[in-house]
Amino acid sequence: MVSRVIPVESFDLVIFGGTGDLARRKVLPGLYRRFLAGQMPEDARIIGAARSDLDDTGFRDMIREAIDEFVSDDKRDPKVIDAFLAQLHYTPIDAKGEDGWDTLAKLVRKDVVQAFYFSVGPSLFGDLATRLHKHKIANAESRIVVEKPFGRDLESAKALNAVLADSFDEHQIYRIDHYLGKETVQNLMVVRFANMLFEPIWNAQYIDHVQITVAETVGVGGRGGYYDKSGAMRDMIQNHLMQLLCLTAMEPPSDFEPDAVRDEKLKVIRALDPVKPDSIVRGQYNADEDQDSYIAHSENPESKTESYIAMKVDISNWRWKGTPFYLRTGKRLKGRMSEIVVHFKEVPHSIFGEEAGSKANVLAIRLQPDEGMDLRVTIKEPGPGGMRLVDVPLDMTFADALGPEGADVPDAYERLIMDVIRGNQTLFMRGDEVEAAWAWTDPIINGWTSRGDKPVPYDPGTSGPEDALMLLHRDGRRWREIK
Ligand code: BG6
């Protein structure tokens, strides 16, 4: 397979919070990998801007260390690293005051694509947006990139949207949900809309139910303070799992243009039924011999924050009425596994008789690990002795199917940042989409708070609370095993 890397046009990317964790862990190593792939032009510049009193050399040293730590050995070429670092600059800035802004204004070129990455807390969004205009740095085509959490409820999300809208048009705002940058997530759209095979049966008549799982083995670690104000509902369901649900459930957009896709996702969110309290299981992990409990990382020994959620979601539209989507996500589970699994219905009548057994088709779309797809089909068990049916996988791991380059999947951030430079918003959330997601989430969270509901404890290294198994058992279904 020949890889086709199309260089983007020249740009100046300013990373506010350029010395922070996200910039060092994801954004700059991702940009380095794009540079290595030949996608970043030689005159593009990345300008770190933060409070620390660094200069270009100090910033480059810091990013060299980040590359050593976060880029795999096979991609670290000293010459390429030097060339990449030469394109990095740094300027100290005070987001809440005027210091540093005039220097930044002189640094940023006017005749190339300008992107401003707000890798800072949302409380600074307004300050940055206003000062970019006040100091005449941004123009009508500049792009800004913001990260989740985009608000913590509908009201705060609306306020953030309003703050950004004071300075930038919607076509300039790139709200990142890094799940949309994952290779398989985009492949889901291709599988659905570039094959004749699936779309005719992609509905409640042929699909029994859908399971979406994002299981993690890590705990909240040092992020206890943030997580306690967030929980799995705000941290994972409202954004990542909701996006996966939308892409699985949406109608075919008329083209792959940003608004065509985002309009369809929005319609799905608006068609979600309110979730009844007995359709959700919340869990919180205990300690084991090796690691602390959730509570140990929380600032509140009585914390009722959930590190696990399993829920049943119904979509009230013609395509999906009667076919539930079961979502589940949790930390400190027995495996790291993210997948969307479509369980088809059984055939209406088996001509082979009951004793032959029957199996329903299952299409699993794996986001991580080993990205790929697996379709289980029913065949005859080989050998004499009558017709016995078994289901076998038609497995397509991208790495196997496409050779080494199939395995060389860019990290979500790499793709998303290049999309910002290209001016393509398809894989970014629109303001109304984020608000609709909060409008659906808020009553669920408010219900827990007003009733004083507590999450149930679960043991680390398991699949989560027993109650989550019951959620499916009572519907006569079972979760896929977390591996
Ligand atoms: C982040 C959440 O958005 O996604 C984290 O804040 C979570 O809590 C992470 O661990 C999971 O991302 P990935 O790409 O590792 O599945």
Short mmCIF file of C-alpha atoms and ligand atoms in Angstrom, two decimals:
data_model
loop_
_atom_site.label_atom_id
_atom_site.label_comp_id
_atom_site.label_asym_id
_atom_site.label_seq_id
_atom_site.Cartn_x
_atom_site.Cartn_y
_atom_site.Cartn_z
CA MET A 1 0.00 0.00 0.00
CA VAL A 2 1.41 3.39 -0.94
CA SER A 3 0.95 6.02 1.70
CA ARG A 4 -0.25 9.35 0.41
CA VAL A 5 0.82 12.19 2.63
CA ILE A 6 -0.32 15.49 1.26
CA PRO A 7 1.56 18.38 2.88
CA VAL A 8 -0.65 21.06 4.36
CA GLU A 9 -0.12 24.71 3.52
CA SER A 10 2.16 26.82 5.65
CA PHE A 11 0.89 27.82 9.08
CA ASP A 12 1.62 29.47 12.38
CA LEU A 13 0.19 27.43 15.23
CA VAL A 14 0.20 29.16 18.61
CA ILE A 15 -0.26 26.78 21.53
CA PHE A 16 -1.48 28.61 24.62
CA GLY A 17 -0.53 26.39 27.53
CA GLY A 18 2.35 25.17 25.35
CA THR A 19 4.32 23.90 28.36
CA GLY A 20 1.36 21.98 29.79
CA ASP A 21 0.72 18.28 30.01
CA LEU A 22 -1.49 17.92 26.92
CA ALA A 23 0.90 19.91 24.74
CA ARG A 24 3.87 17.84 25.84
CA ARG A 25 2.13 14.46 25.81
CA LYS A 26 -0.04 14.70 22.72
CA VAL A 27 0.04 17.87 20.64
CA LEU A 28 3.77 18.39 20.08
CA PRO A 29 4.74 14.71 19.74
CA GLY A 30 1.83 14.44 17.27
CA LEU A 31 3.12 17.39 15.27
CA TYR A 32 6.59 15.87 15.26
CA ARG A 33 5.19 12.65 13.77
CA ARG A 34 3.43 14.66 11.03
CA PHE A 35 6.71 16.48 10.37
CA LEU A 36 8.48 13.14 10.08
CA ALA A 37 5.80 11.94 7.65
CA GLY A 38 6.50 14.98 5.48
CA GLN A 39 3.18 16.66 6.07
CA MET A 40 4.39 19.79 7.82
CA PRO A 41 5.91 22.40 5.52
CA GLU A 42 9.44 23.56 6.27
CA ASP A 43 8.39 27.11 6.93
CA ALA A 44 5.48 26.24 9.25
CA ARG A 45 5.99 27.44 12.82
CA ILE A 46 4.76 26.31 16.18
CA ILE A 47 4.79 28.97 18.85
CA GLY A 48 4.48 27.94 22.48
CA ALA A 49 2.90 30.60 24.69
CA ALA A 50 2.51 30.16 28.43
CA ARG A 51 3.31 31.82 31.73
CA SER A 52 6.76 30.22 32.17
CA ASP A 53 9.66 32.52 31.50
CA LEU A 54 11.29 30.44 28.77
CA ASP A 55 12.98 31.32 25.49
CA ASP A 56 13.10 29.36 22.22
CA THR A 57 16.00 27.24 23.45
CA GLY A 58 14.33 26.39 26.75
CA PHE A 59 11.11 25.43 24.97
CA ARG A 60 12.93 23.31 22.39
CA ASP A 61 14.78 21.47 25.19
CA MET A 62 11.49 20.77 26.91
CA ILE A 63 9.90 19.43 23.73
CA ARG A 64 12.98 17.34 22.90
CA GLU A 65 12.42 15.57 26.22
CA ALA A 66 8.72 15.18 25.46
CA ILE A 67 9.55 13.59 22.10
CA ASP A 68 11.99 11.22 23.81
CA GLU A 69 9.29 10.23 26.25
CA PHE A 70 6.20 10.08 24.07
CA VAL A 71 7.39 9.15 20.57
CA SER A 72 8.27 5.51 19.91
CA ASP A 73 11.93 4.57 19.28
CA ASP A 74 11.40 3.71 15.62
CA LYS A 75 10.17 7.23 14.92
CA ARG A 76 12.92 9.13 16.69
CA ASP A 77 15.49 10.31 14.19
CA PRO A 78 17.94 12.83 15.75
CA LYS A 79 18.33 14.82 12.52
CA VAL A 80 14.60 15.03 11.98
CA ILE A 81 14.06 16.00 15.61
CA ASP A 82 16.58 18.86 15.26
CA ALA A 83 14.90 20.08 12.09
CA PHE A 84 11.48 19.93 13.77
CA LEU A 85 12.67 21.76 16.88
CA ALA A 86 14.11 24.52 14.70
CA GLN A 87 10.52 25.33 13.71
CA LEU A 88 9.50 25.84 17.34
CA HIS A 89 9.40 29.20 19.09
CA TYR A 90 8.30 30.39 22.47
CA THR A 91 6.99 33.58 23.95
CA PRO A 92 5.86 34.14 27.55
CA ILE A 93 2.34 35.45 27.84
CA ASP A 94 -0.08 36.59 30.51
CA ALA A 95 -3.54 35.37 29.53
CA LYS A 96 -5.22 37.62 32.07
CA GLY A 97 -3.06 40.72 31.52
CA GLU A 98 -1.45 42.54 28.62
CA ASP A 99 2.12 41.25 29.03
CA GLY A 100 3.55 39.43 26.05
CA TRP A 101 0.73 40.14 23.61
CA ASP A 102 2.52 42.73 21.52
CA THR A 103 5.47 40.39 21.12
CA LEU A 104 3.11 37.63 20.02
CA ALA A 105 1.46 40.03 17.56
CA LYS A 106 4.85 40.67 15.94
CA LEU A 107 5.66 36.96 15.80
CA VAL A 108 2.50 35.63 14.15
CA ARG A 109 2.54 35.97 10.36
CA LYS A 110 -0.49 37.37 8.62
CA ASP A 111 -0.05 35.66 5.27
CA VAL A 112 -0.28 32.02 6.38
CA VAL A 113 -2.96 29.91 8.10
CA GLN A 114 -3.20 30.98 11.72
CA ALA A 115 -4.37 28.54 14.37
CA PHE A 116 -4.58 29.18 18.11
CA TYR A 117 -4.75 26.12 20.31
CA PHE A 118 -6.33 26.87 23.71
CA SER A 119 -4.64 24.14 25.70
CA VAL A 120 -5.74 25.83 28.94
CA GLY A 121 -8.69 25.66 31.34
CA PRO A 122 -12.01 26.96 29.99
CA SER A 123 -11.93 29.88 32.44
CA LEU A 124 -9.24 31.44 30.21
CA PHE A 125 -11.05 31.00 26.89
CA GLY A 126 -12.69 34.42 27.09
CA ASP A 127 -9.46 36.21 28.03
CA LEU A 128 -7.53 34.63 25.20
CA ALA A 129 -10.25 35.17 22.59
CA THR A 130 -10.65 38.86 23.44
CA ARG A 131 -6.94 39.61 23.56
CA LEU A 132 -6.31 37.91 20.22
CA HIS A 133 -8.58 40.54 18.71
CA LYS A 134 -7.62 43.47 20.89
CA HIS A 135 -3.98 43.05 19.88
CA LYS A 136 -4.99 42.51 16.24
CA ILE A 137 -3.41 39.07 16.11
CA ALA A 138 -6.39 37.04 14.87
CA ASN A 139 -8.29 37.73 11.67
CA ALA A 140 -11.58 36.54 10.18
CA GLU A 141 -10.00 33.29 8.96
CA SER A 142 -7.94 32.39 12.04
CA ARG A 143 -8.89 29.14 13.72
CA ILE A 144 -9.13 28.41 17.40
CA VAL A 145 -8.96 24.95 18.92
CA VAL A 146 -10.58 24.14 22.24
CA GLU A 147 -10.52 20.97 24.29
CA LYS A 148 -13.00 19.18 26.43
CA PRO A 149 -14.39 19.56 29.00
CA PHE A 150 -16.56 21.98 27.07
CA GLY A 151 -18.62 23.04 30.07
CA ARG A 152 -19.99 20.87 32.84
CA ASP A 153 -23.67 21.31 32.03
CA LEU A 154 -25.89 23.03 29.49
CA GLU A 155 -25.68 26.40 31.15
CA SER A 156 -21.88 26.51 31.33
CA ALA A 157 -21.55 25.17 27.77
CA LYS A 158 -23.85 27.91 26.53
CA ALA A 159 -21.78 30.48 28.39
CA LEU A 160 -18.56 29.15 26.80
CA ASN A 161 -20.14 29.15 23.35
CA ALA A 162 -21.24 32.73 23.91
CA VAL A 163 -17.77 33.83 25.06
CA LEU A 164 -16.16 32.33 21.97
CA ALA A 165 -18.89 33.66 19.67
CA ASP A 166 -18.11 37.20 20.85
CA SER A 167 -14.76 36.97 19.08
CA PHE A 168 -15.00 34.14 16.53
CA ASP A 169 -17.48 32.76 14.02
CA GLU A 170 -18.57 29.15 14.33
CA HIS A 171 -16.57 28.25 11.19
CA GLN A 172 -13.42 29.30 13.06
CA ILE A 173 -14.03 27.21 16.20
CA TYR A 174 -12.65 23.65 16.40
CA ARG A 175 -13.99 21.80 19.47
CA ILE A 176 -11.91 18.66 19.89
CA ASP A 177 -13.30 15.29 20.85
CA HIS A 178 -10.25 13.16 20.23
CA TYR A 179 -12.41 10.06 19.71
CA LEU A 180 -13.47 11.52 16.37
CA GLY A 181 -9.82 11.51 15.29
CA LYS A 182 -9.43 7.77 15.86
CA GLU A 183 -8.91 5.81 12.68
CA THR A 184 -11.69 3.30 13.28
CA VAL A 185 -14.24 5.98 14.06
CA GLN A 186 -13.80 7.39 10.59
CA ASN A 187 -13.76 3.91 9.19
CA LEU A 188 -17.17 3.37 10.72
CA MET A 189 -18.54 5.99 8.36
CA VAL A 190 -16.78 4.41 5.40
CA VAL A 191 -17.97 0.93 6.31
CA ARG A 192 -21.53 2.18 6.59
CA PHE A 193 -21.67 4.48 3.60
CA ALA A 194 -19.20 3.05 1.08
CA ASN A 195 -20.50 -0.51 1.13
CA MET A 196 -23.86 -1.70 -0.14
CA LEU A 197 -23.81 -4.56 2.31
CA PHE A 198 -24.68 -2.95 5.60
CA GLU A 199 -26.89 0.07 5.11
CA PRO A 200 -30.06 -1.78 3.99
CA ILE A 201 -30.07 -3.80 7.22
CA TRP A 202 -28.77 -1.03 9.49
CA ASN A 203 -32.02 -0.50 11.36
CA ALA A 204 -34.37 -1.83 14.02
CA GLN A 205 -35.86 -4.40 11.69
CA TYR A 206 -32.56 -6.31 11.43
CA ILE A 207 -30.49 -5.12 14.39
CA ASP A 208 -31.34 -6.45 17.83
CA HIS A 209 -29.17 -4.07 19.80
CA VAL A 210 -25.85 -2.21 19.79
CA GLN A 211 -23.18 -2.26 22.50
CA ILE A 212 -20.62 0.51 22.81
CA THR A 213 -17.82 -0.12 25.28
CA VAL A 214 -14.87 2.02 26.29
CA ALA A 215 -13.09 0.08 29.02
CA GLU A 216 -9.86 1.27 30.60
CA THR A 217 -7.42 -0.42 32.95
CA VAL A 218 -6.06 2.85 34.32
CA GLY A 219 -7.58 4.58 37.31
CA VAL A 220 -8.03 8.30 37.80
CA GLY A 221 -4.49 8.56 39.21
CA GLY A 222 -3.37 12.13 39.75
CA ARG A 223 -6.52 13.54 38.14
CA GLY A 224 -8.70 12.95 41.20
CA GLY A 225 -9.47 16.65 41.66
CA TYR A 226 -10.74 17.06 38.09
CA TYR A 227 -12.46 13.71 37.97
CA ASP A 228 -14.42 14.27 41.14
CA LYS A 229 -16.14 17.25 39.55
CA SER A 230 -16.68 15.28 36.40
CA GLY A 231 -17.24 11.53 36.74
CA ALA A 232 -17.66 9.07 33.91
CA MET A 233 -20.87 10.71 32.72
CA ARG A 234 -19.27 14.08 31.99
CA ASP A 235 -15.80 12.76 31.21
CA MET A 236 -16.72 9.98 28.78
CA ILE A 237 -20.43 9.50 28.05
CA GLN A 238 -21.45 13.08 27.21
CA ASN A 239 -18.72 13.33 24.59
CA HIS A 240 -16.79 10.24 23.48
CA LEU A 241 -19.51 7.58 23.76
CA MET A 242 -22.18 9.98 22.57
CA GLN A 243 -20.15 10.66 19.43
CA LEU A 244 -19.72 6.94 18.79
CA LEU A 245 -23.45 6.45 19.23
CA CYS A 246 -24.23 9.30 16.83
CA LEU A 247 -21.96 7.99 14.08
CA THR A 248 -23.44 4.52 14.44
CA ALA A 249 -27.04 5.70 14.48
CA MET A 250 -27.10 8.71 12.14
CA GLU A 251 -28.80 8.82 8.75
CA PRO A 252 -26.52 8.97 5.70
CA PRO A 253 -25.42 12.59 5.26
CA SER A 254 -25.69 13.92 1.71
CA ASP A 255 -21.92 14.38 1.57
CA PHE A 256 -18.89 14.30 3.85
CA GLU A 257 -18.97 18.03 4.47
CA PRO A 258 -18.80 19.27 8.06
CA ASP A 259 -22.33 20.55 8.41
CA ALA A 260 -23.93 17.66 6.55
CA VAL A 261 -22.36 15.21 9.01
CA ARG A 262 -22.95 17.36 12.07
CA ASP A 263 -26.60 17.98 11.19
CA GLU A 264 -27.19 14.23 11.15
CA LYS A 265 -25.40 13.68 14.46
CA LEU A 266 -27.43 16.45 16.04
CA LYS A 267 -30.69 14.81 14.92
CA VAL A 268 -29.66 11.61 16.71
CA ILE A 269 -28.93 13.44 19.98
CA ARG A 270 -32.27 15.19 19.78
CA ALA A 271 -34.04 11.85 19.26
CA LEU A 272 -32.56 10.26 22.41
CA ASP A 273 -35.19 9.38 25.01
CA PRO A 274 -34.67 10.60 28.55
CA VAL A 275 -32.99 7.82 30.52
CA LYS A 276 -34.90 6.28 33.43
CA PRO A 277 -32.94 5.84 36.68
CA ASP A 278 -33.25 2.05 36.51
CA SER A 279 -31.63 2.04 33.07
CA ILE A 280 -28.30 3.26 34.45
CA VAL A 281 -25.73 1.60 36.68
CA ARG A 282 -23.04 3.73 38.26
CA GLY A 283 -19.97 2.22 39.86
CA GLN A 284 -16.90 3.32 41.78
CA TYR A 285 -13.79 1.17 42.05
CA ASN A 286 -12.40 -0.26 45.26
CA ALA A 287 -8.74 -0.78 46.13
CA ASP A 288 -6.81 -3.96 45.51
CA GLU A 289 -3.40 -5.12 46.82
CA ASP A 290 -1.55 -3.00 44.27
CA GLN A 291 -3.53 0.15 43.83
CA ASP A 292 -5.68 2.66 45.64
CA SER A 293 -9.42 2.94 45.51
CA TYR A 294 -11.18 5.77 43.70
CA ILE A 295 -11.84 7.45 47.04
CA ALA A 296 -8.12 7.52 47.86
CA HIS A 297 -7.59 9.90 44.93
CA SER A 298 -10.60 12.03 45.65
CA GLU A 299 -10.46 15.15 47.79
CA ASN A 300 -13.76 14.04 49.28
CA PRO A 301 -13.81 10.84 51.36
CA GLU A 302 -17.57 10.63 50.82
CA SER A 303 -17.34 11.19 47.06
CA LYS A 304 -20.36 9.94 45.10
CA THR A 305 -18.60 10.36 41.76
CA GLU A 306 -18.82 7.41 39.39
CA SER A 307 -15.81 5.87 37.67
CA TYR A 308 -18.08 3.45 35.78
CA ILE A 309 -21.34 3.73 33.91
CA ALA A 310 -23.49 1.24 32.06
CA MET A 311 -26.70 2.47 30.52
CA LYS A 312 -29.48 1.63 28.13
CA VAL A 313 -30.31 4.31 25.62
CA ASP A 314 -33.37 4.35 23.38
CA ILE A 315 -33.62 6.40 20.22
CA SER A 316 -37.08 7.53 19.21
CA ASN A 317 -36.98 7.63 15.44
CA TRP A 318 -38.11 5.37 12.62
CA ARG A 319 -34.76 3.73 12.13
CA TRP A 320 -34.09 2.76 15.73
CA LYS A 321 -37.34 2.50 17.69
CA GLY A 322 -37.17 -0.75 19.67
CA THR A 323 -33.40 -1.31 19.23
CA PRO A 324 -31.56 -0.24 22.36
CA PHE A 325 -28.00 1.06 22.46
CA TYR A 326 -26.15 -0.11 25.56
CA LEU A 327 -23.24 2.10 26.55
CA ARG A 328 -20.59 1.22 29.10
CA THR A 329 -17.36 2.83 30.21
CA GLY A 330 -15.19 2.52 33.27
CA LYS A 331 -11.77 2.82 34.79
CA ARG A 332 -9.67 0.08 36.42
CA LEU A 333 -11.48 -2.64 34.52
CA LYS A 334 -10.00 -5.96 33.47
CA GLY A 335 -8.95 -4.82 30.00
CA ARG A 336 -8.39 -1.83 27.75
CA MET A 337 -10.93 -2.28 25.02
CA SER A 338 -13.01 0.13 22.98
CA GLU A 339 -15.49 -1.20 20.49
CA ILE A 340 -18.84 -0.71 18.84
CA VAL A 341 -20.67 -3.99 18.44
CA VAL A 342 -23.75 -4.40 16.30
CA HIS A 343 -25.78 -7.49 17.21
CA PHE A 344 -28.06 -8.48 14.37
CA LYS A 345 -31.30 -10.39 14.90
CA GLU A 346 -31.51 -14.12 14.40
CA VAL A 347 -32.95 -15.41 11.15
CA PRO A 348 -36.77 -15.46 11.33
CA HIS A 349 -36.93 -19.22 10.82
CA SER A 350 -34.21 -21.85 10.87
CA ILE A 351 -34.61 -24.47 8.14
CA PHE A 352 -31.99 -26.61 9.92
CA GLY A 353 -34.12 -27.24 12.97
CA GLU A 354 -33.57 -26.34 16.57
CA GLU A 355 -30.95 -29.00 17.27
CA ALA A 356 -28.59 -27.45 14.67
CA GLY A 357 -28.45 -24.33 16.82
CA SER A 358 -28.62 -20.81 15.54
CA LYS A 359 -26.36 -17.82 15.85
CA ALA A 360 -26.99 -14.20 15.14
CA ASN A 361 -24.47 -12.19 13.12
CA VAL A 362 -22.32 -9.80 15.10
CA LEU A 363 -20.27 -6.96 13.65
CA ALA A 364 -17.58 -5.68 16.01
CA ILE A 365 -15.78 -2.48 15.13
CA ARG A 366 -12.65 -2.27 17.27
CA LEU A 367 -11.26 1.15 18.10
CA GLN A 368 -8.46 -0.14 20.32
CA PRO A 369 -6.41 -2.22 20.71
CA ASP A 370 -5.61 -3.71 17.25
CA GLU A 371 -7.99 -1.54 15.31
CA GLY A 372 -10.14 -3.39 12.87
CA MET A 373 -13.44 -5.13 12.27
CA ASP A 374 -14.76 -8.57 12.88
CA LEU A 375 -17.97 -9.96 11.43
CA ARG A 376 -19.25 -13.23 12.81
CA VAL A 377 -21.08 -15.35 10.28
CA THR A 378 -22.75 -18.71 10.68
CA ILE A 379 -21.41 -21.71 8.79
CA LYS A 380 -21.79 -25.46 8.92
CA GLU A 381 -19.51 -27.16 11.37
CA PRO A 382 -17.26 -29.26 9.13
CA GLY A 383 -17.55 -33.02 9.13
CA PRO A 384 -20.24 -35.65 9.03
CA GLY A 385 -23.07 -36.04 11.48
CA GLY A 386 -25.68 -33.67 10.13
CA MET A 387 -26.04 -29.95 10.08
CA ARG A 388 -24.52 -28.29 13.08
CA LEU A 389 -24.08 -24.56 12.87
CA VAL A 390 -21.17 -22.58 14.25
CA ASP A 391 -20.24 -18.95 13.99
CA VAL A 392 -16.80 -18.03 12.73
CA PRO A 393 -15.10 -14.65 12.46
CA LEU A 394 -14.40 -12.82 9.24
CA ASP A 395 -11.65 -10.87 10.90
CA MET A 396 -10.01 -7.82 9.43
CA THR A 397 -7.32 -6.32 11.55
CA PHE A 398 -6.17 -3.26 9.64
CA ALA A 399 -2.52 -4.08 10.29
CA ASP A 400 -2.94 -7.56 8.75
CA ALA A 401 -5.07 -6.45 5.84
CA LEU A 402 -3.07 -3.41 4.81
CA GLY A 403 0.49 -4.37 5.68
CA PRO A 404 2.83 -2.37 7.91
CA GLU A 405 1.30 0.92 6.83
CA GLY A 406 -2.10 -0.29 7.95
CA ALA A 407 -0.63 -0.62 11.43
CA ASP A 408 0.93 2.81 11.25
CA VAL A 409 -2.21 4.64 12.19
CA PRO A 410 -1.73 8.28 13.13
CA ASP A 411 -2.71 9.28 16.62
CA ALA A 412 -6.08 11.06 16.87
CA TYR A 413 -4.42 14.37 17.70
CA GLU A 414 -2.16 14.28 14.65
CA ARG A 415 -5.08 13.93 12.32
CA LEU A 416 -7.19 16.51 14.08
CA ILE A 417 -4.50 19.19 14.14
CA MET A 418 -3.84 18.69 10.43
CA ASP A 419 -7.59 19.03 9.84
CA VAL A 420 -7.52 22.37 11.65
CA ILE A 421 -4.79 23.58 9.33
CA ARG A 422 -6.73 22.31 6.31
CA GLY A 423 -9.82 24.09 7.59
CA ASN A 424 -11.92 20.92 7.75
CA GLN A 425 -14.39 20.87 10.66
CA THR A 426 -16.03 17.51 9.90
CA LEU A 427 -14.40 15.77 12.87
CA PHE A 428 -15.05 18.59 15.33
CA MET A 429 -18.14 19.28 17.39
CA ARG A 430 -20.39 22.15 16.55
CA GLY A 431 -21.69 24.37 19.35
CA ASP A 432 -25.31 23.21 19.05
CA GLU A 433 -24.22 19.57 19.13
CA VAL A 434 -22.38 20.06 22.42
CA GLU A 435 -25.34 21.90 23.90
CA ALA A 436 -27.78 19.17 22.80
CA ALA A 437 -25.55 16.54 24.41
CA TRP A 438 -25.61 18.46 27.70
CA ALA A 439 -29.37 18.98 27.47
CA TRP A 440 -29.75 15.19 27.41
CA THR A 441 -27.12 14.57 30.12
CA ASP A 442 -28.16 17.24 32.63
CA PRO A 443 -31.45 15.67 33.83
CA ILE A 444 -29.63 12.36 34.45
CA ILE A 445 -26.97 13.97 36.61
CA ASN A 446 -29.47 16.26 38.34
CA GLY A 447 -31.57 13.21 39.19
CA TRP A 448 -28.62 11.54 40.96
CA THR A 449 -27.87 14.72 42.88
CA SER A 450 -31.43 15.37 43.99
CA ARG A 451 -32.00 11.75 45.04
CA GLY A 452 -28.54 11.50 46.64
CA ASP A 453 -27.80 8.35 44.60
CA LYS A 454 -24.48 6.65 45.29
CA PRO A 455 -22.46 4.57 42.87
CA VAL A 456 -22.10 0.87 43.69
CA PRO A 457 -18.57 -0.35 44.48
CA TYR A 458 -16.76 -2.72 42.11
CA ASP A 459 -13.49 -4.57 42.30
CA PRO A 460 -10.61 -3.45 40.10
CA GLY A 461 -9.68 -5.88 37.36
CA THR A 462 -13.29 -6.98 36.85
CA SER A 463 -15.89 -6.02 34.23
CA GLY A 464 -17.52 -3.57 36.62
CA PRO A 465 -20.48 -3.90 39.00
CA GLU A 466 -22.73 -6.98 38.92
CA ASP A 467 -25.73 -4.67 38.45
CA ALA A 468 -24.44 -3.85 34.97
CA LEU A 469 -24.78 -7.52 34.01
CA MET A 470 -28.36 -7.46 35.25
CA LEU A 471 -29.12 -4.41 33.11
CA LEU A 472 -28.74 -6.64 30.04
CA HIS A 473 -29.89 -9.92 31.59
CA ARG A 474 -33.31 -8.52 32.26
CA ASP A 475 -33.59 -7.78 28.53
CA GLY A 476 -32.40 -11.32 27.72
CA ARG A 477 -28.99 -10.10 26.48
CA ARG A 478 -25.36 -10.27 27.56
CA TRP A 479 -22.43 -7.91 27.42
CA ARG A 480 -19.47 -8.88 25.29
CA GLU A 481 -16.59 -9.96 27.41
CA ILE A 482 -14.02 -7.30 28.24
CA LYS A 483 -10.61 -8.70 27.32
C1 BG6 B 1 -10.16 11.47 27.98
C2 BG6 B 1 -10.70 11.31 29.37
O1 BG6 B 1 -10.95 12.38 27.26
O2 BG6 B 1 -10.17 10.22 27.32
C3 BG6 B 1 -9.87 10.30 30.14
O3 BG6 B 1 -10.66 12.56 30.04
C4 BG6 B 1 -9.79 8.99 29.37
O4 BG6 B 1 -10.43 10.07 31.43
C5 BG6 B 1 -9.35 9.24 27.93
O5 BG6 B 1 -8.85 8.17 30.03
C6 BG6 B 1 -9.43 7.97 27.11
O6 BG6 B 1 -8.85 8.19 25.84
P1 BG6 B 1 -8.18 7.02 25.01
O7 BG6 B 1 -7.84 7.64 23.71
O8 BG6 B 1 -7.01 6.55 25.79
O9 BG6 B 1 -9.23 5.94 24.90
#
